[in-house]
Coordinates of C-alpha atoms and ligand atoms in Angstrom, one line a residue:
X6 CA -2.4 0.8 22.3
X7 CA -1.6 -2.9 21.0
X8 CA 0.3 -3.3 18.2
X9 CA 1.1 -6.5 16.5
X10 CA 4.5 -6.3 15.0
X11 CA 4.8 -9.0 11.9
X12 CA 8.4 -8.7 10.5
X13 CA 8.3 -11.5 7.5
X14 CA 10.4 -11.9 5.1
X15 CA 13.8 -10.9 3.5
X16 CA 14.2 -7.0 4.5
X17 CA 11.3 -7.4 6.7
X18 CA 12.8 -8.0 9.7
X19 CA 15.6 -4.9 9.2
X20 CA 13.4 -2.1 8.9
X21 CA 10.7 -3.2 11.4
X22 CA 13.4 -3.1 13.7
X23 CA 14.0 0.5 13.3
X24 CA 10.1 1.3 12.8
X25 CA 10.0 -0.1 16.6
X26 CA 13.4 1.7 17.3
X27 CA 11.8 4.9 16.3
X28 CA 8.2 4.0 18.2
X29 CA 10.1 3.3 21.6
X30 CA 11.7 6.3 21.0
X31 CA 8.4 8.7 21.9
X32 CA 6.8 9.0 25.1
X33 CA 3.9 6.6 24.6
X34 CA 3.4 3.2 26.0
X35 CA 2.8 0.7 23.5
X36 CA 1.9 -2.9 23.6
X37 CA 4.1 -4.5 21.3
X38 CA 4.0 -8.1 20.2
X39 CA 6.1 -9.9 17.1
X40 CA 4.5 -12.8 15.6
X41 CA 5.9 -14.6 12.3
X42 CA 4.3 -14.3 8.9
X43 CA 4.9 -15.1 5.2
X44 CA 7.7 -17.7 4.8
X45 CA 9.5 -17.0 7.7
X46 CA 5.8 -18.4 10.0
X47 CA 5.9 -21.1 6.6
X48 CA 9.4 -21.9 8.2
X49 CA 8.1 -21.5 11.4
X50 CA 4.8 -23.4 11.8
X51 CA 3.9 -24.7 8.3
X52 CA 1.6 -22.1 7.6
X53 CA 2.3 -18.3 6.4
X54 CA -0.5 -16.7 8.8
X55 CA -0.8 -18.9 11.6
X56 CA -4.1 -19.2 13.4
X57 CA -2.1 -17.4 16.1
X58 CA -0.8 -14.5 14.2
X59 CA -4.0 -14.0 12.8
X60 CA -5.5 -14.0 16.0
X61 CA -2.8 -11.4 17.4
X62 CA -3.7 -9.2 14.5
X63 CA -7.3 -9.0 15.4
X64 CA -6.7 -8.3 18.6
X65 CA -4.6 -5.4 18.0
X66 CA -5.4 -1.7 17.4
X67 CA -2.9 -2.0 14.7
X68 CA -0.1 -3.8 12.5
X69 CA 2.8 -3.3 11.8
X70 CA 4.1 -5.4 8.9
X71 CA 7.2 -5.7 7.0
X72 CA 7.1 -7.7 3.5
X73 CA 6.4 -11.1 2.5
X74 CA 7.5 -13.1 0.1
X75 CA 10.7 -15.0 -1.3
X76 CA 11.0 -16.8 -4.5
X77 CA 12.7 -20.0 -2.8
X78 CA 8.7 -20.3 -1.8
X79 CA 7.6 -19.6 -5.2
X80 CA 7.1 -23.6 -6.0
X81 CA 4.6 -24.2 -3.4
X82 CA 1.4 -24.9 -3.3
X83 CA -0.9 -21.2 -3.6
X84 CA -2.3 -21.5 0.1
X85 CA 1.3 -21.7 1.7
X86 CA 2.9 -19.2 -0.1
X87 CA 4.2 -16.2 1.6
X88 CA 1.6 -14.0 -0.2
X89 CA -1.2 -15.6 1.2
X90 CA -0.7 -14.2 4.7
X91 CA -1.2 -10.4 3.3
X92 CA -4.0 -11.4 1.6
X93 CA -5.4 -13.6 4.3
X94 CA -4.9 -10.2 7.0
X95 CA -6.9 -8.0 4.3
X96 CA -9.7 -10.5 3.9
X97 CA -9.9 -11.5 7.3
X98 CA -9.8 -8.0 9.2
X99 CA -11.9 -6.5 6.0
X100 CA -9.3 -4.1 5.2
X101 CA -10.9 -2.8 2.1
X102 CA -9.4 0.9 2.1
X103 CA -5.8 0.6 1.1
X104 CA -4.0 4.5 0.7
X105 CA -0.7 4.6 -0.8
X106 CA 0.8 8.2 -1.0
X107 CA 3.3 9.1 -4.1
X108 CA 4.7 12.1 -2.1
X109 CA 8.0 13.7 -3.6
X110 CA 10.6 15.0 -1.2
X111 CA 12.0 17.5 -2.6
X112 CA 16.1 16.4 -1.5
X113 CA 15.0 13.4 -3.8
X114 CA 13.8 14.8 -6.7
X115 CA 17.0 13.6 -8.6
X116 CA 16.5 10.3 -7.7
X117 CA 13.6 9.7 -10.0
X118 CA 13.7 8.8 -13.7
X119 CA 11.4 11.6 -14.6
X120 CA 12.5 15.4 -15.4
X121 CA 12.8 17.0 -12.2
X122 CA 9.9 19.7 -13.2
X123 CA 7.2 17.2 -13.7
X124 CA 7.6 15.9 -10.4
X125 CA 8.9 18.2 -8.0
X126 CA 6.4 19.1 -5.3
X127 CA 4.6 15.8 -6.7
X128 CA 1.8 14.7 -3.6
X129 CA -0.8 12.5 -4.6
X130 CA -2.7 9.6 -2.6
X131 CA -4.1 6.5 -4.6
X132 CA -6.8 5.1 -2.9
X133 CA -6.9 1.3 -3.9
X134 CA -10.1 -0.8 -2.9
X135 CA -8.3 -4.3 -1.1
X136 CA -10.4 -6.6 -0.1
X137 CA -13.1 -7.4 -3.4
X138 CA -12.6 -7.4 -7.7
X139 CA -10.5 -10.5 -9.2
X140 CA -8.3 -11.1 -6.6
X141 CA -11.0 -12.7 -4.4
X142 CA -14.0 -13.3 -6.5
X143 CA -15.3 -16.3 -7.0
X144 CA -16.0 -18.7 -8.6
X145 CA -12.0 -19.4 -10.0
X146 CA -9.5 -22.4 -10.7
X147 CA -8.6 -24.3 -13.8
X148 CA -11.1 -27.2 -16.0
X149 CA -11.6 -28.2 -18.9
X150 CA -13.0 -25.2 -21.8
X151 CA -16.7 -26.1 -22.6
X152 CA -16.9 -23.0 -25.1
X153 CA -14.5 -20.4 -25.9
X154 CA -11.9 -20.5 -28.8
X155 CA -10.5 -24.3 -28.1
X156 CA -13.4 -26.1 -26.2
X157 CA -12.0 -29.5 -24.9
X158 CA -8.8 -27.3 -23.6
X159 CA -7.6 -27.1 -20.1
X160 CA -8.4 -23.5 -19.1
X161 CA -7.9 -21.4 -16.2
X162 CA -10.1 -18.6 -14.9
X163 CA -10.9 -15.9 -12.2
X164 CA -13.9 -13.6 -11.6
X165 CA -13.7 -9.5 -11.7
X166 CA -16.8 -8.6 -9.8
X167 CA -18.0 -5.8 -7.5
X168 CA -21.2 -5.3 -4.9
X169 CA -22.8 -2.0 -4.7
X170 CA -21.7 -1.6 -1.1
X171 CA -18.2 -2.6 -1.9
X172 CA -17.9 0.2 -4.4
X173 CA -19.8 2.9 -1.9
X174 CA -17.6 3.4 0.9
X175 CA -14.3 2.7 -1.0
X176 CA -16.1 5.9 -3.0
X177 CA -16.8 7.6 0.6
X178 CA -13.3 7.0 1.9
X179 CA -11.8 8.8 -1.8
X180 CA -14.1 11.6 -1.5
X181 CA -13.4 12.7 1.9
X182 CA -9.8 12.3 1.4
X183 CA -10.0 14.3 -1.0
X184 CA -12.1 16.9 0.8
X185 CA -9.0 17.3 3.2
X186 CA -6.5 17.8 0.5
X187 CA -6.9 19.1 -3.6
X188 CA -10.5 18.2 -3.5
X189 CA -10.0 16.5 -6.4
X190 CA -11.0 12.6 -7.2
X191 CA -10.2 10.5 -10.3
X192 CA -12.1 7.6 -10.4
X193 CA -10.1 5.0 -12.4
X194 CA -12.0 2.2 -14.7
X195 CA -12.1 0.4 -18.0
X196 CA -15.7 1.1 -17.8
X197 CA -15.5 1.0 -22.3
X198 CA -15.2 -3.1 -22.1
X199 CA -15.9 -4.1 -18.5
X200 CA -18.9 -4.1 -17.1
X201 CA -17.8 -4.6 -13.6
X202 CA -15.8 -1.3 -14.0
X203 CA -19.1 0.8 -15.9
X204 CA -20.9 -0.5 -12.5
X205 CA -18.2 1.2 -10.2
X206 CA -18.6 4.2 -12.6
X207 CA -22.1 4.7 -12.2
X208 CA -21.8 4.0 -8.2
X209 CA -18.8 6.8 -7.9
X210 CA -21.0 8.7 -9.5
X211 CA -23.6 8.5 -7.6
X212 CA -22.1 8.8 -4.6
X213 CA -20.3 11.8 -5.4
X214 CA -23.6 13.8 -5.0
X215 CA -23.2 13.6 -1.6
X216 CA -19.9 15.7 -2.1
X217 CA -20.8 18.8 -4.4
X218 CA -17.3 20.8 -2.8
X219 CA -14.9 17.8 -4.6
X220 CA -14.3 17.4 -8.1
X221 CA -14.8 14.0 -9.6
X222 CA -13.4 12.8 -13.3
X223 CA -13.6 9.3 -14.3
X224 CA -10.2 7.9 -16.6
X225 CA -9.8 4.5 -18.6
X226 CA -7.0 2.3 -16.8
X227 CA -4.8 2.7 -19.7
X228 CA -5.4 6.6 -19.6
X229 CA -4.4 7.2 -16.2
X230 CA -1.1 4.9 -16.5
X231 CA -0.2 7.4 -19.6
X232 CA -1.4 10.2 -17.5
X233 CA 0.9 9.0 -14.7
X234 CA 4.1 9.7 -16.4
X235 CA 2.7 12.1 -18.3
X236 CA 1.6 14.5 -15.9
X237 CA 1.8 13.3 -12.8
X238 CA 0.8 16.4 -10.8
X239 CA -2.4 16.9 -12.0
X240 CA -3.7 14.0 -10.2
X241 CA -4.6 14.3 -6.1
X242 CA -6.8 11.4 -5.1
X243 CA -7.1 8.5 -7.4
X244 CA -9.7 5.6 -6.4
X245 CA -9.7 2.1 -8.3
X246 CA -10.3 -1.4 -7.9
X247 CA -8.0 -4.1 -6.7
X248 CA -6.2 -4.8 -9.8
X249 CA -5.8 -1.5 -11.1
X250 CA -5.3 -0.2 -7.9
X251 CA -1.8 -2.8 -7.5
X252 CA -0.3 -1.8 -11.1
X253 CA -0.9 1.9 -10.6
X254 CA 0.1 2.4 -7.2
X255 CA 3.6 0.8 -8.6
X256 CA 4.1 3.1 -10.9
X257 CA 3.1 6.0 -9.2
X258 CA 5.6 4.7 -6.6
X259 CA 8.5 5.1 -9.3
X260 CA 7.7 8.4 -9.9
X261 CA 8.6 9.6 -6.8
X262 CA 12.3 8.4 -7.3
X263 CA 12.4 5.3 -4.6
X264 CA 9.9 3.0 -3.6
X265 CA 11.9 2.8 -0.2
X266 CA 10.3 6.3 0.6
X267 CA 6.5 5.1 0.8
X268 CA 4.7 4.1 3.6
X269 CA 1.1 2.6 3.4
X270 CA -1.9 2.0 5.3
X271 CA -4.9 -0.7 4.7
X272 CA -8.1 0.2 7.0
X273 CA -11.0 -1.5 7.7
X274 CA -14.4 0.4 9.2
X275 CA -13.2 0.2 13.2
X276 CA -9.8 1.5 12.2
X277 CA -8.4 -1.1 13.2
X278 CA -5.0 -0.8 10.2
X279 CA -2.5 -2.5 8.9
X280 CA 0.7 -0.2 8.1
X281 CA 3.5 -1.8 5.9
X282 CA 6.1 -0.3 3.1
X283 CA 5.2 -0.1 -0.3
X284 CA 7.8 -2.0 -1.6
X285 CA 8.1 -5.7 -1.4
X286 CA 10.7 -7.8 0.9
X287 CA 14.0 -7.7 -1.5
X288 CA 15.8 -10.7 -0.7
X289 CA 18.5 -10.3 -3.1
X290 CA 19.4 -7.4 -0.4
X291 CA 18.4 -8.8 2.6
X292 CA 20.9 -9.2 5.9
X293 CA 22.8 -6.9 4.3
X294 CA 22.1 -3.8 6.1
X295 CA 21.4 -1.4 3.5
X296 CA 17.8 -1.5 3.1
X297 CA 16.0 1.9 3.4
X298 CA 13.6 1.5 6.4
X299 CA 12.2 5.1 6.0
X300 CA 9.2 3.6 4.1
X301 CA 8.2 1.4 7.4
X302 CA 9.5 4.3 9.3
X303 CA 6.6 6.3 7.8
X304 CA 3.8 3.5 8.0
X305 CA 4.6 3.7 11.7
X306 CA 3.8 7.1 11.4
X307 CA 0.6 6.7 9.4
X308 CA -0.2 3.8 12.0
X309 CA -0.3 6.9 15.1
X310 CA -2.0 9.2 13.0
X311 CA -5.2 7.1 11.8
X312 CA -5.5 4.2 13.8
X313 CA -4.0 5.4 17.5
X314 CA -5.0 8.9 17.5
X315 CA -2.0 10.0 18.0
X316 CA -1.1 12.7 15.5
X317 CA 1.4 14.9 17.0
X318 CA 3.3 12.0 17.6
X319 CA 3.0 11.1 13.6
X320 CA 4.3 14.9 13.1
X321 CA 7.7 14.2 14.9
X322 CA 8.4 10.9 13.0
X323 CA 7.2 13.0 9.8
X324 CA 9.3 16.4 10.9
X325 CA 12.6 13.6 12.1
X326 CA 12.6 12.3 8.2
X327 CA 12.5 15.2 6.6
X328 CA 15.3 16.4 8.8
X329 CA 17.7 13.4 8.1
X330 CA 17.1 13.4 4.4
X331 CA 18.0 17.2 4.9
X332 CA 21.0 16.5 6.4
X333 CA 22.0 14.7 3.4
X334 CA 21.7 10.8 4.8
X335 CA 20.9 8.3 2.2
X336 CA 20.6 4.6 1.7
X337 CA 22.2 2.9 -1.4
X338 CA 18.4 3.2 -3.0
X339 CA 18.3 6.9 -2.7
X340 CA 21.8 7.8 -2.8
X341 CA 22.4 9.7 -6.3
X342 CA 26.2 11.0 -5.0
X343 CA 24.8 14.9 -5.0
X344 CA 27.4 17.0 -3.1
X345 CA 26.6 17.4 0.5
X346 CA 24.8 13.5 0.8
X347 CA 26.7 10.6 2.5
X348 CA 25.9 7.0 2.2
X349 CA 24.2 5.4 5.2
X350 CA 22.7 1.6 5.9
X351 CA 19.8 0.7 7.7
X352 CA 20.7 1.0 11.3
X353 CA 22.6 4.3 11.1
X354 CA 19.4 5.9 9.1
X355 CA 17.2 4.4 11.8
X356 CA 19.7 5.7 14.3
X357 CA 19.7 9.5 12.8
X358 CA 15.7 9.6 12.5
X359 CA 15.8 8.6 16.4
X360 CA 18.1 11.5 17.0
X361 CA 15.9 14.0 14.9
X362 CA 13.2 13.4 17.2
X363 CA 14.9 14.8 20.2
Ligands
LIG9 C1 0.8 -5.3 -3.0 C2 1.4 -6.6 -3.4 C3 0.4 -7.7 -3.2 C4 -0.9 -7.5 -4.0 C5 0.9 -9.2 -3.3 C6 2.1 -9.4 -2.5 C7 -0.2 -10.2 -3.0 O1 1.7 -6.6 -4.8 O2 0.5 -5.2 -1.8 O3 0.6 -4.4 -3.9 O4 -0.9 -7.9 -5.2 O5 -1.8 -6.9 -3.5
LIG10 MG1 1.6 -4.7 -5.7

């Protein structure tokens, strides 16, 4: 079992350490290697995903990533910023299925900015397609208008677009999610103006025949990000696009009460995975020792259970979490002063998840 370990940026490096804390901790041999990526490899070797991380990546059975990304790199040009390297590892590996799980704990349902009742036992898994819509299509870049409103302007443009096959097994992966949980699938579009989206429509759609025991309902973008903090619960699998997919799993994220809770998982069709956080790389808290790391905690969990085959393993990390947050431990993000909760940092939550699992 190789795993490549890619730390990055600002908080990065904190909570992958305590990922891999919590991975030495069970009785599997793993091969782990650390290779830079995002500003830090920028810093490093010019470049934010070196030829040789890249290559380390594809040679593994798995990543584990951290979080990319600084604004002191936000002045450079596009192909060297941090960003790049996540979105070189999705397009390079093809790691089109992206799941991001809104899961409420329930020892956190204080923390969120909702009413307590419209997200307690909150579960829900958005399934985001990663690897095709705008932000790859081509043709894009800037020139000079030759219609539009102000021909003879400079303009700038991108291209939304979707292949049949692109849409198919992002629709297959949704639907037998879905099949192991609610058995439920909303299929998020803006099929009324786009036609890229009333193509992904009539492909879920199609494809769904193949799946008579799951429910399927098709809502507008705008609908489902009401519907979202609306009523969050009524929702189980949600598939979308790229773009739609990157606002709504943000929200979603929120609902939930701290973005430091949620793991993720980008797969490609040999399950080969990359596993990172859900939220970004924080450097305005970074080296400071208080970032949660039960988000990368989780992805390492995720990372046993569908790209090593190792699912009781994924139990124990699963089982260890629940326990600490039980036990009243929180970091700064989650910490809401409730009676019976302390205040912990980084290494002391990584610490208490390690001892949950013996
Ligand atoms: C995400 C991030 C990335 C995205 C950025 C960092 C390129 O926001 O993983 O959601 O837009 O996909
Ligand atoms: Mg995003």
């Amino acid at each position: 079992m190789k795993i490549a370990v890619l730390p990055g940026d600002g908080i990065g490096p904190e909570i992958v350490a305590e990922a891999v804390k919590v991975l030495e901790t069970l009785d599997l041999s793993f091969d782990m290697e650390t290779a830079p990526v995002g500003g830090a490899a920028y810093e490093a070797a010019g470049h934010p995903l070196p030829e040789s991380t890249l290559k380390l990546a594809k040679s593994s059975d798995a990543i584990l990533f951290g979080a990319v990304g600084d604004w002191k790199y936000d002045t450079l040009d596009r192909p060297l910023r941090p960003e790049q390297a996540i979105l070189g590892l999705r397009k390079e590996m093809g790691l089109f299925a992206n799941f991001r799980p809104a899961i409420c704990y329930e020892q956190l349902v204080g923390a969120s900015s909702l009413k307590p009742e419209l997200i307690a036992g909150l579960d829900i898994l958005i399934i985001r397609e990663l690897t095709g819509d705008i932000y790859f299509g081509q043709p894009r870049g800037r020139r000079t208008a030759s219609d539009g409103h102000f021909p003879g302007a400079e303009e700038a443009f991108d291209t939304m677009r979707y292949s049949k096959p692109e849409i198919e097994r992002i629709a297959h992966v949704a639907f037998q999610a879905a099949q192991k949980r609610g058995k439920k699938v909303t299929s998020v579009d803006k099929a009324n103006v786009l036609e890229t989206f009333q193509f992904w429509k009539d492909v879920v759609t199609e494809v769904h025949k193949q799946y008579p025991d799951v429910t399927l309902e098709h809502m507008y973008v705008d609908n489902a990000a009401m519907q979202l903090v609306k009523a969050p619960k009524k929702f189980d699998v949600v598939v979308t696009g790229n773009m739609f997919g990157d606002i709504l799993s943000d929200e979603a994220s929120m609902l939930t009460g701290s973005i430091g809770m949620l793991p993720s998982a980008s797969l490609n069709d040999q399950k080969q995975g990359l596993y990172e956080p859900s939220h970004g790389s924080a450097p305005d808290i970074a080296g400071q020792g208080i970032a949660n790391p039960l988000a990368t905690i989780l992805s390492a969990a995720m990372m046993l259970r569908f790209s090593l085959d190792q699912a009781a393993a994924a139990d124990r990390i699963e089982d260890a979490v629940k326990s600490v947050l039980a036990q009243g431990l929180r970091t700064p993000d989650i910490f809401a002063g409730e009676e019976g909760t302390t205040k912990v940092g980084t290494r002391e939550m990584g610490d208490a998840v390690v001892k949950a699992m013996s």
